[in-house]
Short mmCIF file of C-alpha atoms in Angstrom, two decimals:
data_model
loop_
_atom_site.label_atom_id
_atom_site.label_comp_id
_atom_site.label_asym_id
_atom_site.label_seq_id
_atom_site.Cartn_x
_atom_site.Cartn_y
_atom_site.Cartn_z
CA MET I 1 0.00 -0.02 0.06
CA SER I 2 1.58 3.24 -1.12
CA ALA I 3 1.88 6.44 0.89
CA VAL I 4 -0.14 8.36 -1.77
CA PHE I 5 -3.01 5.96 -1.35
CA ILE I 6 -3.03 6.36 2.44
CA LEU I 7 -2.81 10.18 2.19
CA GLN I 8 -5.67 10.20 -0.40
CA SER I 9 -7.88 8.06 1.94
CA LEU I 10 -7.13 10.32 4.95
CA ILE I 11 -8.03 13.51 3.00
CA SER I 12 -11.22 11.94 1.56
CA GLY I 13 -12.13 10.94 5.12
CA ILE I 14 -11.58 14.36 6.46
CA LEU I 15 -13.56 16.00 3.77
CA MET I 16 -16.52 13.66 4.22
CA GLY I 17 -16.22 13.95 8.00
CA GLY I 18 -16.81 17.71 7.85
CA ILE I 19 -20.43 17.02 6.54
CA TYR I 20 -21.13 14.51 9.43
CA ALA I 21 -19.62 17.06 11.93
CA LEU I 22 -22.04 19.69 10.67
CA LEU I 23 -25.01 17.24 11.07
CA GLY I 24 -23.71 16.30 14.60
CA VAL I 25 -23.55 19.93 15.80
CA GLY I 26 -27.24 20.34 15.08
CA PHE I 27 -28.09 17.12 16.99
CA SER I 28 -25.90 17.99 19.91
CA LEU I 29 -27.25 21.49 20.19
CA THR I 30 -30.86 20.36 20.63
CA TRP I 31 -29.71 17.82 23.20
CA GLY I 32 -27.37 20.21 25.02
CA VAL I 33 -29.89 23.02 25.40
CA LEU I 34 -33.35 21.31 25.60
CA ARG I 35 -32.38 17.66 26.36
CA VAL I 36 -34.35 16.66 23.34
CA ILE I 37 -32.98 13.69 21.34
CA ASN I 38 -33.97 14.26 17.75
CA ILE I 39 -33.90 10.83 16.02
CA ALA I 40 -35.25 12.43 12.90
CA HIS I 41 -32.29 14.80 12.57
CA ALA I 42 -30.53 12.60 9.91
CA ALA I 43 -33.79 12.06 8.04
CA PHE I 44 -34.03 15.91 7.59
CA GLY I 45 -30.51 15.88 6.28
CA VAL I 46 -31.50 13.33 3.58
CA LEU I 47 -34.59 15.47 2.84
CA ALA I 48 -32.34 18.46 2.12
CA ALA I 49 -30.31 16.28 -0.21
CA TYR I 50 -33.45 15.19 -2.06
CA ILE I 51 -34.62 18.83 -2.33
CA ALA I 52 -31.31 19.75 -3.89
CA TYR I 53 -31.65 16.88 -6.30
CA TRP I 54 -35.17 17.92 -7.22
CA PHE I 55 -34.15 21.44 -8.01
CA SER I 56 -31.14 20.11 -10.01
CA ALA I 57 -33.24 17.65 -12.01
CA LYS I 58 -36.36 19.67 -12.60
CA LEU I 59 -35.21 23.23 -12.71
CA PHE I 60 -31.55 22.69 -13.60
CA LEU I 61 -30.57 24.80 -10.67
CA ASP I 62 -27.05 24.32 -9.10
CA PRO I 63 -27.17 22.54 -5.67
CA LEU I 64 -25.33 25.55 -4.10
CA LEU I 65 -27.91 27.99 -5.45
CA SER I 66 -30.71 25.78 -4.25
CA LEU I 67 -29.55 26.45 -0.66
CA VAL I 68 -31.13 29.89 -0.98
CA ILE I 69 -34.61 28.21 -1.20
CA SER I 70 -34.10 24.99 0.76
CA LEU I 71 -32.53 26.52 3.87
CA PRO I 72 -35.43 28.93 4.63
CA CYS I 73 -37.95 26.15 3.88
CA LEU I 74 -36.36 23.70 6.24
CA PHE I 75 -35.82 26.43 8.90
CA PHE I 76 -39.46 27.39 8.99
CA GLY I 77 -40.50 23.79 8.64
CA GLY I 78 -38.49 22.95 11.71
CA MET I 79 -40.05 25.88 13.59
CA ILE I 80 -43.59 24.52 12.81
CA LEU I 81 -42.66 21.04 13.87
CA HIS I 82 -41.23 22.33 17.15
CA ARG I 83 -44.26 24.35 18.04
CA GLY I 84 -46.67 21.56 16.93
CA LEU I 85 -44.82 18.48 18.12
CA ILE I 86 -41.74 19.01 20.20
CA ARG I 87 -42.85 21.89 22.41
CA PRO I 88 -45.84 20.03 23.92
CA ILE I 89 -43.63 17.06 25.15
CA THR I 90 -41.34 19.33 27.09
CA LYS I 91 -43.91 19.30 29.78
CA ALA I 92 -43.67 15.53 30.12
CA ARG I 93 -42.00 14.00 33.16
CA ASP I 94 -39.36 12.11 31.03
CA THR I 95 -38.75 14.46 28.16
CA ILE I 96 -35.80 12.35 26.90
CA VAL I 97 -37.77 9.24 26.36
CA SER I 98 -40.80 11.07 25.00
CA SER I 99 -38.69 13.00 22.51
CA MET I 100 -37.00 9.77 21.35
CA VAL I 101 -40.33 8.08 20.70
CA LEU I 102 -41.87 11.09 19.03
CA THR I 103 -38.87 11.85 16.70
CA PHE I 104 -38.40 8.08 15.96
CA GLY I 105 -41.98 8.07 14.62
CA LEU I 106 -41.46 11.27 12.79
CA ALA I 107 -38.31 9.85 11.13
CA ILE I 108 -40.36 6.80 10.02
CA VAL I 109 -43.06 8.96 8.45
CA LEU I 110 -40.53 11.22 6.79
CA GLU I 111 -38.57 8.31 5.37
CA ASN I 112 -41.66 6.70 3.96
CA VAL I 113 -42.79 10.04 2.41
CA MET I 114 -39.41 10.43 0.70
CA LEU I 115 -39.62 6.83 -0.46
CA TRP I 116 -43.07 7.52 -1.97
CA LEU I 117 -42.00 10.67 -3.61
CA TRP I 118 -38.56 9.64 -4.95
CA LYS I 119 -38.57 5.87 -4.85
CA ALA I 120 -35.66 3.79 -3.71
CA ASP I 121 -33.54 4.29 -6.80
CA PRO I 122 -30.02 5.84 -6.34
CA ARG I 123 -29.89 9.53 -7.21
CA VAL I 124 -26.77 11.40 -8.29
CA LEU I 125 -26.22 15.11 -8.47
CA ASN I 126 -24.17 16.09 -11.49
CA PRO I 127 -23.30 19.80 -11.39
CA SER I 128 -21.00 21.34 -13.87
CA TYR I 129 -17.96 20.85 -11.57
CA SER I 130 -18.73 17.21 -10.74
CA GLY I 131 -15.85 14.94 -11.47
CA THR I 132 -13.30 17.77 -11.30
CA ALA I 133 -10.52 17.95 -8.76
CA ILE I 134 -7.62 19.95 -7.52
CA PHE I 135 -4.38 18.04 -7.64
CA ILE I 136 -1.60 18.61 -5.09
CA GLY I 137 1.18 16.35 -6.43
CA GLU I 138 -0.42 12.95 -6.83
CA VAL I 139 -3.27 13.67 -4.30
CA ALA I 140 -6.65 14.66 -5.78
CA LEU I 141 -9.04 16.97 -3.89
CA PRO I 142 -12.55 16.56 -5.48
CA ILE I 143 -14.07 19.99 -5.87
CA PRO I 144 -17.55 18.97 -4.78
CA GLN I 145 -16.26 17.51 -1.50
CA VAL I 146 -13.92 20.60 -0.96
CA ILE I 147 -17.00 22.88 -1.38
CA ALA I 148 -19.02 20.71 0.98
CA PHE I 149 -16.24 20.72 3.53
CA GLY I 150 -15.93 24.53 3.28
CA LEU I 151 -19.58 25.06 3.78
CA ALA I 152 -19.48 22.74 6.79
CA VAL I 153 -16.63 24.77 8.36
CA VAL I 154 -18.50 28.03 7.74
CA GLY I 155 -21.67 26.59 9.23
CA ILE I 156 -19.97 25.26 12.37
CA SER I 157 -17.98 28.52 12.76
CA LEU I 158 -21.04 30.69 12.60
CA ILE I 159 -22.88 28.52 15.19
CA TYR I 160 -19.80 28.71 17.44
CA LEU I 161 -19.62 32.50 17.09
CA PHE I 162 -23.35 32.80 17.78
CA LEU I 163 -23.19 30.75 20.95
CA ASN I 164 -20.04 32.31 22.25
CA GLN I 165 -19.93 35.88 20.99
CA THR I 166 -23.57 36.95 21.29
CA ARG I 167 -25.76 37.60 24.30
CA LEU I 168 -28.72 35.71 22.70
CA GLY I 169 -26.54 32.72 21.95
CA GLY I 170 -24.92 32.78 25.37
CA GLY I 171 -28.47 32.67 26.87
CA TYR I 172 -29.05 29.20 25.51
CA GLY I 173 -26.15 27.82 27.52
CA ARG I 174 -27.17 29.70 30.69
CA LEU I 175 -30.66 28.39 30.37
CA SER I 176 -29.50 24.80 30.09
CA ASP I 177 -27.18 25.24 33.08
CA ARG I 178 -29.55 27.09 35.45
CA LEU I 179 -33.11 25.85 34.64
CA SER I 180 -34.79 22.48 34.51
CA LEU I 181 -35.80 21.17 31.16
CA PRO I 182 -39.47 22.38 31.05
CA GLU I 183 -38.54 25.80 32.36
CA ALA I 184 -35.72 26.16 29.84
CA ALA I 185 -38.06 25.19 27.04
CA ARG I 186 -40.71 27.60 28.08
CA ALA I 187 -38.13 30.43 28.59
CA LEU I 188 -36.82 29.93 25.11
CA PHE I 189 -40.04 29.59 23.28
CA CYS I 190 -42.53 31.41 25.52
CA SER I 191 -45.60 33.05 23.81
CA ASP I 192 -44.53 36.68 24.41
CA HIS I 193 -41.32 35.97 22.39
CA PHE I 194 -38.92 36.82 25.19
CA MET I 195 -35.92 34.77 26.27
CA LEU I 196 -34.95 34.82 29.81
CA CYS I 197 -31.13 34.69 30.24
CA LEU I 198 -30.17 33.90 33.88
CA ARG I 199 -26.82 34.73 35.30
CA GLY I 200 -25.48 34.61 38.76
CA SER I 201 -27.54 33.33 41.73
CA TYR I 202 -31.00 33.08 40.24
CA GLY I 203 -32.55 29.80 41.13
CA HIS I 204 -35.71 27.90 40.14
CA SER I 205 -38.00 29.54 42.71
CA GLU I 206 -37.14 33.11 41.48
CA TYR I 207 -37.83 32.08 37.91
CA ARG I 208 -41.13 30.40 38.81
CA ASN I 209 -42.28 33.49 40.75
CA PHE I 210 -41.32 35.68 37.81
CA ARG I 211 -43.42 33.50 35.35
CA ARG I 212 -46.42 33.59 37.76
CA GLY I 213 -46.17 37.30 38.10
CA ARG I 214 -45.57 37.27 41.85
CA ARG I 215 -42.29 39.23 41.81
CA PRO I 216 -40.20 41.04 39.14
CA LEU I 217 -36.73 40.03 38.28
CA ALA I 218 -34.50 42.98 39.11
CA ALA I 219 -31.27 43.37 37.16
CA GLY I 220 -29.34 44.11 40.34
CA HIS I 221 -29.94 40.54 41.70
CA GLY I 222 -28.15 37.96 39.72
CA GLU I 223 -28.11 40.20 36.54
CA ALA I 224 -31.04 38.75 34.71
CA ASP I 225 -31.41 39.93 31.14
CA LEU I 226 -34.47 39.87 28.93
CA LEU I 227 -33.48 39.39 25.28
CA TYR I 228 -35.49 39.33 22.16
CA PRO I 229 -34.95 36.19 20.03
CA GLY I 230 -35.19 38.35 16.86
CA GLY I 231 -32.41 40.75 17.84
CA PHE I 232 -29.79 41.74 20.34
CA LEU I 233 -30.03 44.31 23.12
#
C-alpha cells in the first residue's frame, strides 16, 4: 500500500467527516440545550439532499444555489414542527424518552414520504464541476467535496460565534445550566417571544415566581437579562 493511497484516503475521510460534523452539531445543540433527542435529525439531512436533487433535475438549478430556497424552507418547517410536536412534550415527566419516541415516529413517516416521492432508486447530483478535482502532487481533492467541507466549516464557525460571541446565543447555555428542562423550553419559546437569560444566583424559585407574576426580576440581583430572540439588546 503506497503512501499516496493512504494520504488520499485520509484526505477523503476528513472532507467527508466535515459533513457529518455539521450534522452532529445540530443534533448535539438540541440535546445540550433542551435535552431533546431528535432521532429524525438525519432524516431531515436526507430530505435536504433530495430537495437539492429535485431542484437540479427539474429546474436545472445548481445545488449551491438551491440552498437559498431549501434552507429557509427547512428552517421554517423546523419551527412549525417544534411548536406543533416538540414543544408540547417538554412538559412531560421524562422528556428524553418522550422526544426519542416522538422523533423516531417522525423519522419513519418522513422516510416513507421520501420513499413514496422519490422511490428507492439511487440519485446522483451532476453539477458542472462534478468529476473535477484539484491536484496537489499525486493527491486529488474533489471539488464537490472541498466545497461541501468548506460550507460545513463555515456553518460550524457561525454556530460557534453565535453561541459564544452574542448575548442571545450565550443565553441558551445559561438556560440549560440554570433551569430545569421544562422551564428552559418555556423560557426559550414562550408566547410573548422573550428569552430569559439567567446569570449569577438566580434559582428555580425566582424564575417560577417571575413567570407567575408574583415578583419582578431585578437586574441588580443575579443580573437577569431579557433578550428578544429576533435581535440583540
